Tab-separated table of C-alpha atoms in Angstrom:
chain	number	residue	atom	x	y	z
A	1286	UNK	CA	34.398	118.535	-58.248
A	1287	UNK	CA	31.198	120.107	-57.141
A	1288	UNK	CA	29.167	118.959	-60.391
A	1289	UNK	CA	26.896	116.994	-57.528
A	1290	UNK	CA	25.635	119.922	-56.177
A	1291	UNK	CA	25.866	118.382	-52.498
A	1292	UNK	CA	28.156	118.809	-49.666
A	1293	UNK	CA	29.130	122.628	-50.914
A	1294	UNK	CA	27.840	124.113	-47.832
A	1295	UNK	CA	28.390	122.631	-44.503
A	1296	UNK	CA	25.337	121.157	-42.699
A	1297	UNK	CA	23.204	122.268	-45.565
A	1298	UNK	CA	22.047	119.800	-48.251
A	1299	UNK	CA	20.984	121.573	-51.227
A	1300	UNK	CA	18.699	120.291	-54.178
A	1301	UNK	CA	19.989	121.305	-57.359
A	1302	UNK	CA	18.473	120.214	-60.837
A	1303	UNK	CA	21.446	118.475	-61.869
A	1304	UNK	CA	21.889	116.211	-58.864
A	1305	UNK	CA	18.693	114.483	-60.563
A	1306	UNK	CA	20.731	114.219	-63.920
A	1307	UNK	CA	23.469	113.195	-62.767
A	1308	UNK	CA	21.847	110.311	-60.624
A	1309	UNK	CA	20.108	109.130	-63.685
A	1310	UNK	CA	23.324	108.941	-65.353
A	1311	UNK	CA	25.090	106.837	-62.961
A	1312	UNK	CA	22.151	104.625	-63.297
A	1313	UNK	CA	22.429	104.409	-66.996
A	1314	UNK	CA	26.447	103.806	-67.125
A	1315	UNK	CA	26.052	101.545	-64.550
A	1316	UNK	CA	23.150	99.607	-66.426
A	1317	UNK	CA	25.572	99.551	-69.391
A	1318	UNK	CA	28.402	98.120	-67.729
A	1319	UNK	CA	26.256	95.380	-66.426
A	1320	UNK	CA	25.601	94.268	-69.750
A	1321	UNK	CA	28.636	94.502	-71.439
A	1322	UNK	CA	30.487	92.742	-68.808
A	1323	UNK	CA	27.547	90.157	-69.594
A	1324	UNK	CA	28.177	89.923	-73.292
A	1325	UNK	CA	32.507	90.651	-73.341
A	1326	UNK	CA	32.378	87.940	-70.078
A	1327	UNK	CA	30.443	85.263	-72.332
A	1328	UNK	CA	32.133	86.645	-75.627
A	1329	UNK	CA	35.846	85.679	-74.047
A	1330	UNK	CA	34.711	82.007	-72.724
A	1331	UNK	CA	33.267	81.117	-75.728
A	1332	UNK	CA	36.367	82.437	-77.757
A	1333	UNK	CA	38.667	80.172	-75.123
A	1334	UNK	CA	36.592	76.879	-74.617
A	1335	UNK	CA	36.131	76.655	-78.322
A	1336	UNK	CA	39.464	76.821	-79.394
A	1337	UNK	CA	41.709	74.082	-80.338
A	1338	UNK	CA	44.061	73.692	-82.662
A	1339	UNK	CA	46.103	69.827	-84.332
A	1340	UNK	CA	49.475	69.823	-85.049
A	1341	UNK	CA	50.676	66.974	-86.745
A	1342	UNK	CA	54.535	66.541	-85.624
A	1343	UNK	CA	56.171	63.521	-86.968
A	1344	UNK	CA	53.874	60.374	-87.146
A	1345	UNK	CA	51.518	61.531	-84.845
A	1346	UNK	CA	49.327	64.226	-83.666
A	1347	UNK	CA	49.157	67.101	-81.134
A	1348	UNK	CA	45.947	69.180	-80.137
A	1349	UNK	CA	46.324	72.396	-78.114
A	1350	UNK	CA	43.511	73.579	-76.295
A	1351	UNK	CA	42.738	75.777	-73.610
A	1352	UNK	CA	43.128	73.078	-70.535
A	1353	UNK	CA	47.262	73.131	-71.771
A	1354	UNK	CA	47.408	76.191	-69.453
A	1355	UNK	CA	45.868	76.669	-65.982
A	1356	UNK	CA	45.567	80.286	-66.410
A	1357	UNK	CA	43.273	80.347	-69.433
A	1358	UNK	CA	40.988	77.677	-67.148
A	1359	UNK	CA	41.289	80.308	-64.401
A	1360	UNK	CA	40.324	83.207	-66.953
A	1361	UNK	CA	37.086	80.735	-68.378
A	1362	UNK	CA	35.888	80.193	-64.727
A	1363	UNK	CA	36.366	84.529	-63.852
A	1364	UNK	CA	34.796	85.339	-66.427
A	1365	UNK	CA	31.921	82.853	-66.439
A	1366	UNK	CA	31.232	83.619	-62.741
A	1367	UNK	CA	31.753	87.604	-63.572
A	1368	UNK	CA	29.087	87.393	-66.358
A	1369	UNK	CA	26.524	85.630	-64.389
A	1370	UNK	CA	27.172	87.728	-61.914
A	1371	UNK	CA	26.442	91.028	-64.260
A	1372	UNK	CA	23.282	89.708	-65.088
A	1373	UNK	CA	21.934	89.181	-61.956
A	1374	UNK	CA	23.129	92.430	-61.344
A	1375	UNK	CA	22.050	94.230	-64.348
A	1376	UNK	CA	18.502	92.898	-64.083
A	1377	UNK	CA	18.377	94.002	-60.433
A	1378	UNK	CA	19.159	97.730	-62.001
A	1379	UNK	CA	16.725	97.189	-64.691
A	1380	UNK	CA	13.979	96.381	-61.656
A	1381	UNK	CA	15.208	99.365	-59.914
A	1382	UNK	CA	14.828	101.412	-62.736
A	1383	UNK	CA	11.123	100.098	-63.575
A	1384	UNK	CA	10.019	100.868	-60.156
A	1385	UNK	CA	11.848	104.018	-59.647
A	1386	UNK	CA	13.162	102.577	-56.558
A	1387	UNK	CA	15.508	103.846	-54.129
A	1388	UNK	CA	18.645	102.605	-52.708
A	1389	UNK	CA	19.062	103.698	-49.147
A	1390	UNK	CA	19.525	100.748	-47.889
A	1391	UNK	CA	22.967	100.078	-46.612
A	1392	UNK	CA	23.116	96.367	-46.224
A	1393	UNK	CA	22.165	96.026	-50.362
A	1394	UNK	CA	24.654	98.971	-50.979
A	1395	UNK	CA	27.393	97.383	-49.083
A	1396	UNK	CA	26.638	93.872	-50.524
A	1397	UNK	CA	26.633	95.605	-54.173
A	1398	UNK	CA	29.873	97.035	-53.288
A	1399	UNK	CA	31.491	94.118	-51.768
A	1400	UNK	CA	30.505	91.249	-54.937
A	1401	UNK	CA	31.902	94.492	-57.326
A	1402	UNK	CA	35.281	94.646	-55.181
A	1403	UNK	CA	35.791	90.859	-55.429
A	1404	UNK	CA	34.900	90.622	-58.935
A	1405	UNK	CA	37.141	93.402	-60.092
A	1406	UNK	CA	39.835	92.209	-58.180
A	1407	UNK	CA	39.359	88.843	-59.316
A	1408	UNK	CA	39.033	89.706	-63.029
A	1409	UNK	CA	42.252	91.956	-62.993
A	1410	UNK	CA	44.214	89.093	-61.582
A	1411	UNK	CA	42.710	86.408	-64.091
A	1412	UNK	CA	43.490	88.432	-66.985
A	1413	UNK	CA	47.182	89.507	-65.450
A	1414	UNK	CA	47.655	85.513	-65.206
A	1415	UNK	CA	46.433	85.039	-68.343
A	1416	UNK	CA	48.599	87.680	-70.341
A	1417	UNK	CA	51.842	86.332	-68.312
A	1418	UNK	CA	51.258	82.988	-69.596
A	1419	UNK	CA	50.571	84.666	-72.942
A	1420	UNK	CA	53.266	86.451	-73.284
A	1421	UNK	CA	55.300	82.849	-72.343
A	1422	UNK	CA	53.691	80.954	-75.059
A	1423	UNK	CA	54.801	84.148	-77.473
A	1424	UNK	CA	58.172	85.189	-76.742
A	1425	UNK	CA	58.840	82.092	-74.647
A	1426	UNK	CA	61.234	81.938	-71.873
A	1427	UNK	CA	64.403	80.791	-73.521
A	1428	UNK	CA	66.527	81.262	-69.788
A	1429	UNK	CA	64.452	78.554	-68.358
A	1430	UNK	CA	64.039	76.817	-71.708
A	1431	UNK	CA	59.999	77.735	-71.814
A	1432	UNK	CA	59.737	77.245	-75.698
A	1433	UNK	CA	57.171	79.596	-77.281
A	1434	UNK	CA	54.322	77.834	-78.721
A	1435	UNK	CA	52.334	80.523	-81.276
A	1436	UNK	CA	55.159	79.863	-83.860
A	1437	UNK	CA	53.096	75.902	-84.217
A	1438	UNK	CA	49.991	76.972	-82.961
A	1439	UNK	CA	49.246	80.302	-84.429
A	1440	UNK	CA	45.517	80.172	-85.019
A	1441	UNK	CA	45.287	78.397	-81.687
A	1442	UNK	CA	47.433	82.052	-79.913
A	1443	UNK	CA	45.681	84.118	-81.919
A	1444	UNK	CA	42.134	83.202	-80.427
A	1445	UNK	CA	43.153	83.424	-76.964
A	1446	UNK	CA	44.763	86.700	-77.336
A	1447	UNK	CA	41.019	88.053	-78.729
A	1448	UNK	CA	39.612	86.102	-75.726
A	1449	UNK	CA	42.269	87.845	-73.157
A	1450	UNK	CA	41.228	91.188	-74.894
A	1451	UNK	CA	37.486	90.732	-74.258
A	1452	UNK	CA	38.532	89.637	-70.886
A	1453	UNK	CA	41.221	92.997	-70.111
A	1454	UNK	CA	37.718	95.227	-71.041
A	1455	UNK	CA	35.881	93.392	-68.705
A	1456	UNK	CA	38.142	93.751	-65.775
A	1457	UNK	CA	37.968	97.597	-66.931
A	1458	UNK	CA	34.523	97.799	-66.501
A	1459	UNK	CA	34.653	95.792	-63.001
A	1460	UNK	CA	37.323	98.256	-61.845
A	1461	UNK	CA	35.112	101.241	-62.735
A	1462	UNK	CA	31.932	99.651	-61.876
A	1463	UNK	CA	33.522	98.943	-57.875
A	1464	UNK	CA	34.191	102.805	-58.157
A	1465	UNK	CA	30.511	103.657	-58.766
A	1466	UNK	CA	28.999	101.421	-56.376
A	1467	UNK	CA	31.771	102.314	-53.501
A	1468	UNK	CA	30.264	105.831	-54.527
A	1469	UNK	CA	26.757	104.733	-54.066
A	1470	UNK	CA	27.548	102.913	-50.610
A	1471	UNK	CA	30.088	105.822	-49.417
A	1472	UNK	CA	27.889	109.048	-49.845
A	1473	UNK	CA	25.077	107.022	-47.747
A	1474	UNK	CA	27.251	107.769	-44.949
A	1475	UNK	CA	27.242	111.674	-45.576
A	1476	UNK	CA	29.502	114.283	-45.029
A	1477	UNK	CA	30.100	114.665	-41.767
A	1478	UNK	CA	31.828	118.383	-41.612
A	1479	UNK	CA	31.661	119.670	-38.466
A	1480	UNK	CA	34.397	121.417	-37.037
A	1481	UNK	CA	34.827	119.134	-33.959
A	1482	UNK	CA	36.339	116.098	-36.086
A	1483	UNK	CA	39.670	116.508	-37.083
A	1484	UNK	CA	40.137	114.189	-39.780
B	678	UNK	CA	26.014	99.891	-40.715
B	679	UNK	CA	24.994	102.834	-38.754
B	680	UNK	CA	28.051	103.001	-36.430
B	681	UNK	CA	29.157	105.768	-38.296
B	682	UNK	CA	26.374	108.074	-36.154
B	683	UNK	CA	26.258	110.167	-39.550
B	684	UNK	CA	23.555	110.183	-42.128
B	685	UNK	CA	21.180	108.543	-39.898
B	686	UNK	CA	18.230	111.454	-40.448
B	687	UNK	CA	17.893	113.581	-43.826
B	688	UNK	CA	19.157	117.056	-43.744
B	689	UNK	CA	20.714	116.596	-40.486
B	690	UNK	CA	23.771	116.104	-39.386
B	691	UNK	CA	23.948	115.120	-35.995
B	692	UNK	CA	27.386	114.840	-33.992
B	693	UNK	CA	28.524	112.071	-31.717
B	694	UNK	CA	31.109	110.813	-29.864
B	695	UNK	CA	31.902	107.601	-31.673
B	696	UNK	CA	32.621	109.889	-35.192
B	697	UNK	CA	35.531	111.047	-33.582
B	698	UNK	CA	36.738	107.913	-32.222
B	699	UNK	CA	35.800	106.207	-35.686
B	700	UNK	CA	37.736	108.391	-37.285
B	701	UNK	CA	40.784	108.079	-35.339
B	702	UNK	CA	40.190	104.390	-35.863
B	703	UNK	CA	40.266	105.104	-39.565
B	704	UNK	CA	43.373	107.255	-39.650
B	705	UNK	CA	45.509	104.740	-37.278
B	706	UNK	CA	44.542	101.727	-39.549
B	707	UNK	CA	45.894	103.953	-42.683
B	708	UNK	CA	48.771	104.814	-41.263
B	709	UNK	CA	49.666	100.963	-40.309
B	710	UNK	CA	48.587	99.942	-43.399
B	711	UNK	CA	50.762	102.514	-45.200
B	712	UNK	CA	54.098	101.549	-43.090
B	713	UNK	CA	53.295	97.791	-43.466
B	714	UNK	CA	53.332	98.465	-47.211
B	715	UNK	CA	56.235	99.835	-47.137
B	716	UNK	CA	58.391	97.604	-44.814
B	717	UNK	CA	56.515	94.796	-46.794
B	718	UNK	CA	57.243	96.143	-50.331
B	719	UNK	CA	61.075	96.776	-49.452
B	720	UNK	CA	60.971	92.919	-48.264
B	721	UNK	CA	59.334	91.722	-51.236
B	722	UNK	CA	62.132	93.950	-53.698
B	723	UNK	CA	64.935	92.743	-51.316
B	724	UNK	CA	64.047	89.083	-51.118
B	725	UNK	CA	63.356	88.674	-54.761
B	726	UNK	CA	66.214	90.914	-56.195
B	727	UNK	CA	69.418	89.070	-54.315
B	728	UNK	CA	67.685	85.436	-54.763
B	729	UNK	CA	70.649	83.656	-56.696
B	730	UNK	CA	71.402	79.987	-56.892
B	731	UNK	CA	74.415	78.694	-59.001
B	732	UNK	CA	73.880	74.360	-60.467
B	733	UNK	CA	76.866	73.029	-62.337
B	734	UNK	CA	75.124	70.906	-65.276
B	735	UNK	CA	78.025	68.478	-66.850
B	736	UNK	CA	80.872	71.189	-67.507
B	737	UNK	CA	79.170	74.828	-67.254
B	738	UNK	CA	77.483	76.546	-64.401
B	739	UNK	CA	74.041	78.080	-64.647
B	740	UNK	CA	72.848	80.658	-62.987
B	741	UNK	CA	68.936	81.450	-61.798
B	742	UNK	CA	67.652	84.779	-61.561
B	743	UNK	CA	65.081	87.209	-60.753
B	744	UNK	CA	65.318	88.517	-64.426
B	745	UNK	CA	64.806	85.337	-65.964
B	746	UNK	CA	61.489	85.217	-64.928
B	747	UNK	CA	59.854	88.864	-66.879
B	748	UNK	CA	57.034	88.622	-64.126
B	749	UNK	CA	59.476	89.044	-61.165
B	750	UNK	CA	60.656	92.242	-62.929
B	751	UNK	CA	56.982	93.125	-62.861
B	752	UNK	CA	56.926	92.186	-58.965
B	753	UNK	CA	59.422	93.887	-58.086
B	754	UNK	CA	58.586	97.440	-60.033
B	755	UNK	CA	55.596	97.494	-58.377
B	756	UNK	CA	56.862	96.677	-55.100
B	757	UNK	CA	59.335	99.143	-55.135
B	758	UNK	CA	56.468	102.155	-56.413
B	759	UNK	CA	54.203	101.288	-53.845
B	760	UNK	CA	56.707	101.274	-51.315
B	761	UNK	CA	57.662	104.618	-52.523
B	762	UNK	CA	54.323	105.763	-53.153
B	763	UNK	CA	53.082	104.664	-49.111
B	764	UNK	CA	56.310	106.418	-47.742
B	765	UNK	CA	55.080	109.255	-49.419
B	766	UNK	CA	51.778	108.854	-47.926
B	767	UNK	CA	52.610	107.532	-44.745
B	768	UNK	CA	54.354	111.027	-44.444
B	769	UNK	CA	51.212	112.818	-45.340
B	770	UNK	CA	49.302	110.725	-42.900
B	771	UNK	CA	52.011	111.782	-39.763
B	772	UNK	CA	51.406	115.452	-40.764
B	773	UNK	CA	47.575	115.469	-40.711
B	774	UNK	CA	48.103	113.794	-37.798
B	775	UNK	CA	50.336	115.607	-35.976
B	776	UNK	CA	48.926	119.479	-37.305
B	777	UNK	CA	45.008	117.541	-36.426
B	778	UNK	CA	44.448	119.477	-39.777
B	779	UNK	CA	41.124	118.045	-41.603
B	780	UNK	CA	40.653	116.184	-44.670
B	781	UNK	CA	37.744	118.302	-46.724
B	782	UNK	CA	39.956	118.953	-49.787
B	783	UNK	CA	38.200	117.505	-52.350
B	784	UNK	CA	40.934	117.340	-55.189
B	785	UNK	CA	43.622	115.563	-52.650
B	786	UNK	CA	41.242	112.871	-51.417
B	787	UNK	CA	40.178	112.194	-55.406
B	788	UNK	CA	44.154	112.773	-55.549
B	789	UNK	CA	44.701	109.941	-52.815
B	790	UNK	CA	41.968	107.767	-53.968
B	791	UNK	CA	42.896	107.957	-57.479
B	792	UNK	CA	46.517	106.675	-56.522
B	793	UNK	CA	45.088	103.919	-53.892
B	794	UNK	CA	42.799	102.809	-56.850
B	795	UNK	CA	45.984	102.456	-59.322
B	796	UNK	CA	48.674	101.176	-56.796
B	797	UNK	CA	45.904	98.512	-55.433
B	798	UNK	CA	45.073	97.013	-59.309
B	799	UNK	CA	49.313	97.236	-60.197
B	800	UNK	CA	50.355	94.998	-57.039
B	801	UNK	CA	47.300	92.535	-57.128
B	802	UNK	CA	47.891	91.764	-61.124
B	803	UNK	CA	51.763	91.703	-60.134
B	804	UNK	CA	51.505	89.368	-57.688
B	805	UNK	CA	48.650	87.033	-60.124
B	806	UNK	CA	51.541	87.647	-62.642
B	807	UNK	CA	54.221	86.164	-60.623
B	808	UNK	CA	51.947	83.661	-58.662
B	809	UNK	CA	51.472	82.137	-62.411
B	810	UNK	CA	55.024	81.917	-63.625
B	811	UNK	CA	56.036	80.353	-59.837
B	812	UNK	CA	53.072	77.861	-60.259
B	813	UNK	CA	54.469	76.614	-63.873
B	814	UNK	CA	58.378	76.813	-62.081
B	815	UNK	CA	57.024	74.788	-59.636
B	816	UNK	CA	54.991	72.394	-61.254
B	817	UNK	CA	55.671	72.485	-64.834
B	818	UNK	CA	53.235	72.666	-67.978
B	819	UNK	CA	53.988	69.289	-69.230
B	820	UNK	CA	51.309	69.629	-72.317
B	821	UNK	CA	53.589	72.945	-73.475
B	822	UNK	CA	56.665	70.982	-72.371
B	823	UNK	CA	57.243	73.751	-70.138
B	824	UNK	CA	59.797	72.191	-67.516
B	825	UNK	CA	59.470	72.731	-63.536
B	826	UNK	CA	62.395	74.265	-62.872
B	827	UNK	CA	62.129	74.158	-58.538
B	828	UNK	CA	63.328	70.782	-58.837
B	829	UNK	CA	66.866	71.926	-59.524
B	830	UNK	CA	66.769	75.477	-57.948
B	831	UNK	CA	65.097	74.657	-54.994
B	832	UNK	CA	66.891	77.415	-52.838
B	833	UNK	CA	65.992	80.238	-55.451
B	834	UNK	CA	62.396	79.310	-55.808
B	835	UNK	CA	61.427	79.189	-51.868
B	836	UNK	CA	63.288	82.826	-51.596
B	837	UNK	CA	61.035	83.907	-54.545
B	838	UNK	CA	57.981	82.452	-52.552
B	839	UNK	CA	59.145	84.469	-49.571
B	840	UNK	CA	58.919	87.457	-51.266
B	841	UNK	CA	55.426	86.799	-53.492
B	842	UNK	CA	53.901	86.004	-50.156
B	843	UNK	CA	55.112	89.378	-49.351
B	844	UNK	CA	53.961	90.524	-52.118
B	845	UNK	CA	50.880	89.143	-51.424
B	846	UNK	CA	50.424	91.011	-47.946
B	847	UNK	CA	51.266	94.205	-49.708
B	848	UNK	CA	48.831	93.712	-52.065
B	849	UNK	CA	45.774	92.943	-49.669
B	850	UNK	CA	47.098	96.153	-47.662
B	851	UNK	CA	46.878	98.330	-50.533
B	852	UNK	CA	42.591	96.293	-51.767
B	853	UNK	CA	42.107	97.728	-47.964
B	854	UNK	CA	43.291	100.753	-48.350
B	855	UNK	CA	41.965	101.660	-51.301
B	856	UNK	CA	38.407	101.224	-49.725
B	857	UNK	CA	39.487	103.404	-46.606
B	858	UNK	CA	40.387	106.183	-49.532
B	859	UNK	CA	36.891	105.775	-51.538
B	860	UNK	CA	35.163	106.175	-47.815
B	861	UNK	CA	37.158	109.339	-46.879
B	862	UNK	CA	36.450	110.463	-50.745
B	863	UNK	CA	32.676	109.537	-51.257
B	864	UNK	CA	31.581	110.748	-48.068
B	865	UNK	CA	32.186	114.000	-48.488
B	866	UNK	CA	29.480	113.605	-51.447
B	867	UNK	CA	26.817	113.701	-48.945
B	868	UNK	CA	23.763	111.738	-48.040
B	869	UNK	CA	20.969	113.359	-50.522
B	870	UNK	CA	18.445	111.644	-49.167
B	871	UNK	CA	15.427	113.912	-49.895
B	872	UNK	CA	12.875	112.328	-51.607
B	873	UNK	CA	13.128	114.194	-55.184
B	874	UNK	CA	16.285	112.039	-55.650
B	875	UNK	CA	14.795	108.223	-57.521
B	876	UNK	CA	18.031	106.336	-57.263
C-alpha cells in the first residue's frame, strides 16, 4: 500500500517520482469516468424514454411504456441528473487539466466529494429499484398475484433490461468515482502520526 | 475545514489539542454508529421476519409473508450481515479503545473501509429494493394490473414499514460510516502539498 510514496516515514513527506505518475493517473481515470457516466447516463434514458411497445388484446389495444412503472421514471430522472452532473464535472477536470491547476482547496474538494456521495448513492438505489421491479415484470410475483409482463411485452423488457445495464455501470463508476474524490478530499487533511494521538 | 489542526502548513505537521479531542469525537461517533446498526439491523430482521397476517377469502385462508415479497428476503440478508458485520466491528472499536492502541495499519483501515464501502451500497440498494415492492403493495401498478395488496393486509404491511424504516436508519448509519472509514483511511495518505505535485 505504499505505491504513493507518502506517509512512509513519520513527519517526513518525501517526493518520489511516482507520486507524480500516479497523480496523473487518478486524473486520467477520473476524467474517464466523467465521461462515460456522461455517455452510459444518456445511453440508458434514451434506451427507457424511447421504448414502447402495442399489444393488441381482444378488440382493443394496450401500449407499455416506461411511465407503467415508477421505478424506471425514477431510474430516467437519476440518470439524467447523474449525466449532467458528469459533464459539468468532467469539463471542470478537463479545465484543471489545461491549466495544470491544483486542488488544495478544501471547500471544492469537499463539495466534489459530497455531489459524488449523493450521486452514487442515488444511482445504486435507482438501479436496485429498477432491477426489483424488473425482476417483477419477469418472473412475476404469483403469491401476491403480480403477473409477469415480458411474456406480452418482450421487446418492450428487453429494452429496459439494456437500459438498467447501462444504468448498473454507471452506478459502478459513481461508487468508484466517490472513492477517488473521498481520496482527494481525505489526504488534504494529512497524516497526522504523532505518537501523542491514540487513535 | 481546518478544524482538523493538521495539514494546515506543507511539510509540517504541527500538533494540537483539538486532534486529540477530534479524534475521540471520531471514534465515539463510530462506535454509536456501529451499536445502532446493530440494535437497528436485529430490529429490522425481527420485525420483518415474524410479520404474519392470516384473511379468510370465501372458503380458504391466505397467508402474507415476508417471503412472498423476494425483496424482503433481500432486506433482511442484509440486515442480518451488517448487524453481524458492526458487532464484529463494534468489538474492534471497544478494544482500540480500551488498549488506546493506534490506527496506522494500513491494510486493516483499507480492510475496514473496504467492508464499510460494501455493507453501505448492500443496505441502501436493499432498502430502495424493498421501498419499491412496499410502494407497488401499497399503492398498486394499475397499468401492469399489479394489485395493492395493503388494502387487505393492512396489519402485515405497517409491520413491514416498521422494519424498512429501520432499515432505513441502518442504512444512513452505515453512508456515515463509511465516510468516517475513507477519513481514517485516506489520511494516512498524507498532504503532498509541495509544489512539484500539478493535481
Amino acid at each position: 500500500m505504499s505505491y504513493l510514496g507518502v506517509g512512509v516515514s513519520p513527519g517526513i513527506v518525501p517526493v518520489y517520482h511516482n507520486t507524480k505518475v500516479f497523480d496523473k493517473r487518478i486524473r486520467i481515470t477520473e476524467l474517464v469516468l466523467r465521461f462515460l457516466i456522461l455517455g452510459l447516463g444518456v445511453l440508458a434514458v434514451v434506451l427507457i424514454v424511447t421504448d414502447s411497445q402495442v399489444k393488441e388484446i381482444f378488440s382493443f389495444q394496450k401500449k407499455a411504456k416506461f411511465t407503467d412503472m415508477k421505478a424506471l421514471v425514477f431510474l430516467v430522472i437519476a440518470n439524467g441528473v447523474a449525466a449532467g452532473y458528469s459533464l459539468i464535472q468532467g469539463l471542470r477536470c478537463v479545465v484543471s487539466m489545461v491549466r495544470g491547476s491544483v486542488l488544495f482547496s478544501k471547500p471544492l474538494a469537499w463539495a466534489i466529494f459530497s455531489g459524488d456521495q449523493v450521486m452514487a448513492y442515488i444511482t445504486v438505489a435507482a438501479v436496485a429499484a429498477a432491477a426489483q421491479s424488473a425482476v417483477i415484470a419477469k418472473l412475476g410475483q404469483p403469491e401476491l398475484q403480480w403477473m409477469k409482463i415480458c411474456d406480452m411485452y418482450g421487446k418492450f423488457c428487453n429494452q429496459v433490461g439494456e437500459g438498467i445495464a447501462s444504468a448498473f455501470v454507471v452506478s459502478l463508476s459513481m461508487v468508484v468515482l466517490s472513492c477517488i474524490s473521498a481520496f482527494t478530499l481525505f489526504r488534504l487533511y494529512g497524516a497526522n502520526k504523532n505518537k501523542s494521538t491514540s487513535w
